[in-house]
CSV table of C-alpha atoms and ligand atoms in Angstrom, one decimal:
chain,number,residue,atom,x,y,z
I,1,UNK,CA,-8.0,-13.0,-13.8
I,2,UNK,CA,-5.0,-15.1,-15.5
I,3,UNK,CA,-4.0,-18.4,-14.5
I,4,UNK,CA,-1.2,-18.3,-12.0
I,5,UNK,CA,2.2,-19.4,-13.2
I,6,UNK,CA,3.6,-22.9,-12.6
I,7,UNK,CA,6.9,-22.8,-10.9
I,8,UNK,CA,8.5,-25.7,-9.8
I,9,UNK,CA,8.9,-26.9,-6.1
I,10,UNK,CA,5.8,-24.7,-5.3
I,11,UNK,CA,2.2,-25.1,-5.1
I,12,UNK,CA,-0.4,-22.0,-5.6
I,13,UNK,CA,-2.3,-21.1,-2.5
I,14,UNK,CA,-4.1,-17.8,-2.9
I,15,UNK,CA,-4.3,-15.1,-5.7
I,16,UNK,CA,-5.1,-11.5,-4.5
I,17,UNK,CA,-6.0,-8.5,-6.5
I,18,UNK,CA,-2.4,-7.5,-6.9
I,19,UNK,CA,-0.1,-10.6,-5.7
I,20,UNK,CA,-0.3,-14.5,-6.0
I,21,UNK,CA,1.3,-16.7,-2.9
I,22,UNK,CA,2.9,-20.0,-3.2
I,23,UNK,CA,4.0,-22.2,-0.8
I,24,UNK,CA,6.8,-24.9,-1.2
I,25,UNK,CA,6.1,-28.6,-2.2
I,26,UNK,CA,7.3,-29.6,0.9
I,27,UNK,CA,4.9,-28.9,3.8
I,28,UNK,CA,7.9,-28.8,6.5
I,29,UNK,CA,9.0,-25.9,4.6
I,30,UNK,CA,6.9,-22.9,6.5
I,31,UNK,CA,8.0,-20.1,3.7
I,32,UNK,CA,5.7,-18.5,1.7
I,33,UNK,CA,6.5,-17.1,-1.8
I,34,UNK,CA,4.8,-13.4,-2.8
I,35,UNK,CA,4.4,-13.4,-6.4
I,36,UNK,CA,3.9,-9.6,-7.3
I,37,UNK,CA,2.0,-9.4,-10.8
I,38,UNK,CA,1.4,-6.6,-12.8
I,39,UNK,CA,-2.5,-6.7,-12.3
I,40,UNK,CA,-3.8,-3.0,-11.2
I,41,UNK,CA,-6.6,-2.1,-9.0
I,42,UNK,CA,-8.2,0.8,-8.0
I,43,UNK,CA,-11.1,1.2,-5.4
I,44,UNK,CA,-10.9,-2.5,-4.5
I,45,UNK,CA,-11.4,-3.4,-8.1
I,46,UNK,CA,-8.7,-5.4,-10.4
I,47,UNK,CA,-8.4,-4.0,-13.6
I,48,UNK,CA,-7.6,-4.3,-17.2
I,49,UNK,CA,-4.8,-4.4,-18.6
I,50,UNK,CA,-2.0,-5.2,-16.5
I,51,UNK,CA,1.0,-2.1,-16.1
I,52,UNK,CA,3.9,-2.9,-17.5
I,53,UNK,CA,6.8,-3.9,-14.9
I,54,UNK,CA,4.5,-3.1,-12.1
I,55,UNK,CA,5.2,-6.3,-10.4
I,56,UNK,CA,9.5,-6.1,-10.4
I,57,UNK,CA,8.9,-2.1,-9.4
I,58,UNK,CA,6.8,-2.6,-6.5
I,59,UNK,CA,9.2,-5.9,-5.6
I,60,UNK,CA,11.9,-3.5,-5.8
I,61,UNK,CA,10.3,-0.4,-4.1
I,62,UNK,CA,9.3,-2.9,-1.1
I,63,UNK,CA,12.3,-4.7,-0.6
I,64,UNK,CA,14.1,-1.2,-0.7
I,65,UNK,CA,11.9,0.0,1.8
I,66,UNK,CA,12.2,-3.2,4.1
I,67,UNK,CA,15.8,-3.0,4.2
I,68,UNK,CA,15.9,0.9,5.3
I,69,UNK,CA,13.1,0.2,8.0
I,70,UNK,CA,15.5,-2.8,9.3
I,71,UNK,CA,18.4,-0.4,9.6
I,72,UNK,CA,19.3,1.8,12.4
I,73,UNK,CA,18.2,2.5,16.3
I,74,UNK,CA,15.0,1.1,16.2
I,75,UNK,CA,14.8,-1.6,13.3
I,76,UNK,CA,11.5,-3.3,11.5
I,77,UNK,CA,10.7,-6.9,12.3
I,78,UNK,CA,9.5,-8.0,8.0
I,79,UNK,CA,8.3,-11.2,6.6
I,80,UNK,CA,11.4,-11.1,4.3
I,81,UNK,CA,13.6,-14.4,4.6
I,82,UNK,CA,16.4,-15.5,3.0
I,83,UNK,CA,16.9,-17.8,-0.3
I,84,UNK,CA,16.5,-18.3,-3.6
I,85,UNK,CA,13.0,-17.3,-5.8
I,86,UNK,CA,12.7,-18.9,-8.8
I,87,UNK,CA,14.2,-17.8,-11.8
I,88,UNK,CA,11.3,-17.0,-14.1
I,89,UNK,CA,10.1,-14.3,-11.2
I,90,UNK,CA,13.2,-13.2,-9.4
I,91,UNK,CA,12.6,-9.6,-10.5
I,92,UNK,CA,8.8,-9.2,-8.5
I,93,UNK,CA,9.1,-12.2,-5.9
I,94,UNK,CA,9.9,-12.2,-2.4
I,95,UNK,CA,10.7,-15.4,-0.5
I,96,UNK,CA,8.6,-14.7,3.1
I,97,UNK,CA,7.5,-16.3,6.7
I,98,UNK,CA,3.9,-16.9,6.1
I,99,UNK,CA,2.7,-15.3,9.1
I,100,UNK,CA,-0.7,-15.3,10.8
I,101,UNK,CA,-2.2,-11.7,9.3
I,102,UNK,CA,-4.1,-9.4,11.2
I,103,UNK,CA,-7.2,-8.4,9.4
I,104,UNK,CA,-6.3,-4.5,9.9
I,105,UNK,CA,-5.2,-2.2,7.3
I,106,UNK,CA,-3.1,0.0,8.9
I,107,UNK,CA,-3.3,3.4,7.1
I,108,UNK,CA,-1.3,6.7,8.5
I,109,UNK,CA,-2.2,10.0,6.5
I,110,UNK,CA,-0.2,12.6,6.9
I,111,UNK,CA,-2.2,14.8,4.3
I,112,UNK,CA,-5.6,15.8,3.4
I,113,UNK,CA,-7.2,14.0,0.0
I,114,UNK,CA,-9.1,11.0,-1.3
I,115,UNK,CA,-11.6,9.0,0.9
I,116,UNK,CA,-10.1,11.5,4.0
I,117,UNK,CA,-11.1,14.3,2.1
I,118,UNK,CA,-14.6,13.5,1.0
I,119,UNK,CA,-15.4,12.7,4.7
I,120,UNK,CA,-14.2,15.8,5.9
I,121,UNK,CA,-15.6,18.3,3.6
I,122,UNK,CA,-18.9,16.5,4.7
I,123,UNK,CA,-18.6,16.5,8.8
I,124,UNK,CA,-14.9,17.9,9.2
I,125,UNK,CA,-13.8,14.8,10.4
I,126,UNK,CA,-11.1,11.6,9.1
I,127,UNK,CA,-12.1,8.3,10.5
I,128,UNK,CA,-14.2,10.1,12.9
I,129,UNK,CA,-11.6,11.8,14.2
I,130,UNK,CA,-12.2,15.6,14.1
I,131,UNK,CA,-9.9,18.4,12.2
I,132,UNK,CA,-9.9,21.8,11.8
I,133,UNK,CA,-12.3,24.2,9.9
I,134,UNK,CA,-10.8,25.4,6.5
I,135,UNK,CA,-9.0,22.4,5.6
I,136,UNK,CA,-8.3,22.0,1.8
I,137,UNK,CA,-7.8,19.1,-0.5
I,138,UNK,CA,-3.8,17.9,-0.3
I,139,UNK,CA,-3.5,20.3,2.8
I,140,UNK,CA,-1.3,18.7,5.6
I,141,UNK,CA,-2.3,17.8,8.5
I,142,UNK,CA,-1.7,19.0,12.2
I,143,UNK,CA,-0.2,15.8,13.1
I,144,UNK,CA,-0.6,12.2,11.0
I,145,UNK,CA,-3.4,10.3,11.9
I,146,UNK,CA,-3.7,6.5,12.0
I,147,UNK,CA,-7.0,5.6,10.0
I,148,UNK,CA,-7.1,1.8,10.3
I,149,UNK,CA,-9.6,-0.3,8.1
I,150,UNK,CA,-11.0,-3.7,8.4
I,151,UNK,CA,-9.5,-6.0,5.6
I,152,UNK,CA,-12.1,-7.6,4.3
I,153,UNK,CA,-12.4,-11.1,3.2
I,154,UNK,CA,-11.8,-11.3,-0.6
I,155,UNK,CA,-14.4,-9.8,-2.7
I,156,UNK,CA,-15.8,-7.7,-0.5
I,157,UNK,CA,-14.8,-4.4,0.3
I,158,UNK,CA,-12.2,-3.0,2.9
I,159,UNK,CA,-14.2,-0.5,5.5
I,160,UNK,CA,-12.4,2.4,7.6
I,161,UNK,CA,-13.3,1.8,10.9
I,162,UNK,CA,-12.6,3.8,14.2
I,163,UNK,CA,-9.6,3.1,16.9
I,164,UNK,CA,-12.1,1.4,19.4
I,165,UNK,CA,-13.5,-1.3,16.9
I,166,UNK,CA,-9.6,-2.1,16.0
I,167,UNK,CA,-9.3,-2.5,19.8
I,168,UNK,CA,-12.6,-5.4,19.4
I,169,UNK,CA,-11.2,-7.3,16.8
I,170,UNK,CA,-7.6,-7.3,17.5
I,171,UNK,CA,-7.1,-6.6,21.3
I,172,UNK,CA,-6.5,-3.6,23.4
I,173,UNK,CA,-2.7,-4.1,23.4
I,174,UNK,CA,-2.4,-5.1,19.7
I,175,UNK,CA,-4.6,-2.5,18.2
I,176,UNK,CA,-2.3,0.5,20.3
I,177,UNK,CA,1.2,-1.3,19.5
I,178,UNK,CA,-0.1,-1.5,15.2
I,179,UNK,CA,-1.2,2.8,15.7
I,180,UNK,CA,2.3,3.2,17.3
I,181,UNK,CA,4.4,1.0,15.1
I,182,UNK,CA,2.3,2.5,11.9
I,183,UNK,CA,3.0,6.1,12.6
I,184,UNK,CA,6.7,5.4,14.1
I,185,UNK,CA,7.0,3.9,10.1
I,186,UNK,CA,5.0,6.7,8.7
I,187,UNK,CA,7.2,9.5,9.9
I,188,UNK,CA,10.6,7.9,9.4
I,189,UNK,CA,9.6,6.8,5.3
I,190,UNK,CA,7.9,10.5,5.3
I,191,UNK,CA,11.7,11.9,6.2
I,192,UNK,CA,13.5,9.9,4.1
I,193,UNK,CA,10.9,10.9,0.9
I,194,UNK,CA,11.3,14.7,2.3
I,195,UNK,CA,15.1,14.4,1.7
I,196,UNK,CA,14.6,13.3,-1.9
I,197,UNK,CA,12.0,15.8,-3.0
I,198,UNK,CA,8.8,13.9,-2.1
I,199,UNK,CA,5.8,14.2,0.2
I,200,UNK,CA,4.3,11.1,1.4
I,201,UNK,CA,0.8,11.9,1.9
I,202,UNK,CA,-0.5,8.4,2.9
I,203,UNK,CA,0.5,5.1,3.3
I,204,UNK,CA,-1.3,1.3,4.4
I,205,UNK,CA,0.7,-1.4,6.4
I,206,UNK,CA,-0.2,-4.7,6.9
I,207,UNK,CA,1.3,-6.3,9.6
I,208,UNK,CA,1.8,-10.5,10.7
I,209,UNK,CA,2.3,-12.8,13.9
I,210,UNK,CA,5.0,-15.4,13.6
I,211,UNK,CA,5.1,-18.9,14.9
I,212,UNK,CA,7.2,-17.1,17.8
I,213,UNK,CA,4.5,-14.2,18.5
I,214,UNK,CA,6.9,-11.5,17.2
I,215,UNK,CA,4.7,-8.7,15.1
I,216,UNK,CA,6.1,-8.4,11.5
I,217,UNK,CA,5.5,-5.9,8.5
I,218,UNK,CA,4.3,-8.0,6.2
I,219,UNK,CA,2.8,-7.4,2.4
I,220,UNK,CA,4.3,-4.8,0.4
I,221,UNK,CA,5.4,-1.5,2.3
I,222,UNK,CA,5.7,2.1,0.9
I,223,UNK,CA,4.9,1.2,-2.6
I,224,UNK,CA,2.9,3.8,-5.6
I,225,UNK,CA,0.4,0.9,-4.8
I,226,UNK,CA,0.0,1.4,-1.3
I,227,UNK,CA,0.9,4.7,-1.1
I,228,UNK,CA,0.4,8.5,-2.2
I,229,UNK,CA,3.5,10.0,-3.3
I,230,UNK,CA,3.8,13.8,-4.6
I,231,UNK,CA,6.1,16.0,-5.6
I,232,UNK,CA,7.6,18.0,-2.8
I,233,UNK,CA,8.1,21.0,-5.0
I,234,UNK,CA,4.7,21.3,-7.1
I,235,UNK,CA,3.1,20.6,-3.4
I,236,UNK,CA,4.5,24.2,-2.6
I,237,UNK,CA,3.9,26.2,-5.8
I,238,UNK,CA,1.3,24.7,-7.1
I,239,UNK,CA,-2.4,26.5,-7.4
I,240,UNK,CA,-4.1,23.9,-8.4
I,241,UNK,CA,-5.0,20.4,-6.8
I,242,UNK,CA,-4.2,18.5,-9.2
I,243,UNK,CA,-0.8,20.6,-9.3
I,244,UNK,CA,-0.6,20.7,-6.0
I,245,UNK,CA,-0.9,16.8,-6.0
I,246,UNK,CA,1.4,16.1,-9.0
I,247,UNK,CA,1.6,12.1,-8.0
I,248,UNK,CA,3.7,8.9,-8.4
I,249,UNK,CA,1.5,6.5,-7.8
I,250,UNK,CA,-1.9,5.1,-9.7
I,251,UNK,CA,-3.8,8.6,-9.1
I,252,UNK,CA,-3.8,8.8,-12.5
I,253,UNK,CA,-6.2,5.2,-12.9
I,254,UNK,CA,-8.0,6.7,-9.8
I,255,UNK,CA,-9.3,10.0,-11.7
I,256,UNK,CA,-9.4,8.3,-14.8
I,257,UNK,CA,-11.9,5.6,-13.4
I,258,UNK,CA,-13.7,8.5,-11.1
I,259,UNK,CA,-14.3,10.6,-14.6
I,260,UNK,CA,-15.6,7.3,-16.6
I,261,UNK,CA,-17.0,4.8,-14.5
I,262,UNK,CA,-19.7,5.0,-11.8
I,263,UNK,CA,-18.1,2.5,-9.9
I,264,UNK,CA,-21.4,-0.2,-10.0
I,265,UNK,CA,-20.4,-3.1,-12.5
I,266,UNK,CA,-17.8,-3.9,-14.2
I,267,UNK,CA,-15.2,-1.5,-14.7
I,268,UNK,CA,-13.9,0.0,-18.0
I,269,UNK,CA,-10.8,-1.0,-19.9
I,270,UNK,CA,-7.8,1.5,-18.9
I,271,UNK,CA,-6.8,3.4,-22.0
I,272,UNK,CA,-3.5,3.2,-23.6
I,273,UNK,CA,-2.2,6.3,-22.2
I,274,UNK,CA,-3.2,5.7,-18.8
I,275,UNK,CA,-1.3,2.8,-18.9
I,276,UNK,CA,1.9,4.2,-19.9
I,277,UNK,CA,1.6,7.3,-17.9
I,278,UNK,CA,1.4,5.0,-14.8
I,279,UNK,CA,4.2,2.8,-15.7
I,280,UNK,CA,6.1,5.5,-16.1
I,281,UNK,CA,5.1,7.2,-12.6
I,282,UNK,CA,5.8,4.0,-10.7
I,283,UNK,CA,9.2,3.9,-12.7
I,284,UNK,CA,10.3,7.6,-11.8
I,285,UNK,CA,9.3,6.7,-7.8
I,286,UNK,CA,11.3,3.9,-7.7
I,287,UNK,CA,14.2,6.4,-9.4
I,288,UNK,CA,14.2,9.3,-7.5
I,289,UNK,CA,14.0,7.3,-4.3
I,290,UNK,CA,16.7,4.5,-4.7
I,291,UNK,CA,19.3,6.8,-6.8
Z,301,LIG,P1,-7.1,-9.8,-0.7
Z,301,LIG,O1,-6.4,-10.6,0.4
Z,301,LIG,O2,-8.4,-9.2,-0.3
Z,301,LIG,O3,-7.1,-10.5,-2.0
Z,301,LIG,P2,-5.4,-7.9,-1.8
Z,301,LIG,O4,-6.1,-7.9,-3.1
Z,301,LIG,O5,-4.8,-6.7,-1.3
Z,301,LIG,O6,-6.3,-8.5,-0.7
Z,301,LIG,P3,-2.9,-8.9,-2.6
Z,301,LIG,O7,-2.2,-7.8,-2.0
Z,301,LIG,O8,-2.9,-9.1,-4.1
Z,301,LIG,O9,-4.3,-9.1,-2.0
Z,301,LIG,O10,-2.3,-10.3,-2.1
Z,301,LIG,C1,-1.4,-10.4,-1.0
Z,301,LIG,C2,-2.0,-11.2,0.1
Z,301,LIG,O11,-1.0,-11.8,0.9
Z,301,LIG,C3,-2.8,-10.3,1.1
Z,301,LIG,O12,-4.0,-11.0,1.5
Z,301,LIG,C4,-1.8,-10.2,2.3
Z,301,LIG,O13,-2.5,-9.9,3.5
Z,301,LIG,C5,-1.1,-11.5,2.2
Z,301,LIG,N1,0.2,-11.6,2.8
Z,301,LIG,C6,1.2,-10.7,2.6
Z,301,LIG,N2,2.3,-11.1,3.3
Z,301,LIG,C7,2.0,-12.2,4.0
Z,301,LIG,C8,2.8,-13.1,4.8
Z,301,LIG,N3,4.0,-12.8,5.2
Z,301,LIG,N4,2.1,-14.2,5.4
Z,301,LIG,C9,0.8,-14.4,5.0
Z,301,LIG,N5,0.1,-13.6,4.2
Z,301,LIG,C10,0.7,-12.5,3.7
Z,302,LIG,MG1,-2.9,-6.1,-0.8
């Protein structure tokens, strides 16, 4: 992994797969700084090479998303704060509380693929929750379904668990207000997509505790990195899945990978093409949804 930048009045904390977090010189100063680089991962793996402009279109993406959540009848406590990032990574950084995380990736799917579609073809269940017969791959589902997983400590890998073990490690109460306030999010970004011609098929939340015990959405939020976007319009006509699922996010490194790697070891360098066609996914998302 490369070195983190140096920017001045800040101090490195913590590099994950995707981000780097700083936190300011002075240790009165409770802000955190999320660095968003363009490092790619896939599978809980980081990759190589890094997508061009990922970082400042996943900024961009979040903060749009952040800002529509906080609008309206019932707006989104975020980690955002106000103030001035430094220059050299204005374009991917966002000045935020640090918050206490809760180690629970909160997923919602609203549609039928990936890890929720291997599990169902082999006991017609998601997350152990059961669904019915016939189901195909990118098919909707009846209602969306909150699929949390535990977030594992770095290195190892995140694990879907069920609705009861969320309730052991994070509380009766907690776990029931993180399904509600997931799917509440879920359906609202999934209407606002539906107006501009997309499908959100799934998306992961990560949600905080301030110093005041207010819940936050923390992280990024609604991004081609944490997220499945299709086409609204291929969805409908198309025959094939990969038609069907005609995608804005880093599908396209998640078949690649799948067709050339066995997923033991260290993964494969990304091809040139793969690259670009991903940039240029994430770019078109951030497009069609902010024009
Ligand atoms: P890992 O933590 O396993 O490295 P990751 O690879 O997903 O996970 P990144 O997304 O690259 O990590 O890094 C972002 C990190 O910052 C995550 O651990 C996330 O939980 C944490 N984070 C995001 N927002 C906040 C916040 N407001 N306060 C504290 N931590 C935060
Ligand atoms: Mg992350």
């Amino acid at each position: 992994m490369s070195t983190p930048l140096e920017l001045s009045g800040w101090r490195h904390l913590y590099s994950g797969k995707v981000r780097d977090l700083y936190a300011p010189e002075d240790p009165a100063d409770k802000r955190l700084l999320v660095v968003a680089s363009d490092r790619v991962s896939a599978f809980d793996f980081a990759l190589e090479p890094p997508i061009p402009h990922k970082g400042a279109l996943l900024t961009g993406l979040s903060r749009w998303w952040f800002d529509r959540l906080a609008e309206g009848a019932d707006p989104i406590a975020n980690h955002l704060v106000d103030g001035d990032v430094p220059a050299e990574v204005a374009d991917r950084a966002m000045l935020a509380r640090s918050l206490e995380m809760l180690p629970i990736e909160c997923v919602v799917r609203g549609y039928l693929t990936g890890s929720g579609w291997l599990e169902y073809q082999q006991s017609g269940t998601v997350c152990g929750i059961p669904l019915p017969d016939g189901l195909e791959n990118g098919d909707r589902l009846p209602e969306p379904l909150f699929t949390p997983a535990y977030k594992a400590p770095m290195g190892e890998h995140d694990e879907n668990i069920t609705f009861e073990r969320t309730t052991e490690i994070v509380g009766a109460e907690r776990a029931a207000e993180l399904r509600d306030l997931s799917l509440a999010i879920y359906r609202r970004a999934a209407a606002v997509a539906e107006e501009r011609g997309l499908i959100l098929a799934d998306t992961k939340f990560e949600f905080g505790v301030d110093a005041d015990g207010v819940l936050r959405l923390a992280d990024e939020v609604l991004t081609s990195d944490s997220s499945r976007y299709w086409d609204a319009e291929s969805w409908r006509t198309g025959s094939t899945p990969s038609e069907r699922m005609a995608s804005f996010d880093k599908q396209i490194v998640r078949d690649w990978l799948s067709a050339h790697w066995d997923k033991q070891g260290t993964p494969p360098v990304l091809p040139e093409d793969v690259v670009t066609e991903t940039a240029a996914r994430y770019a078109e998302l951030l497009g069609r949804l902010t024009a």
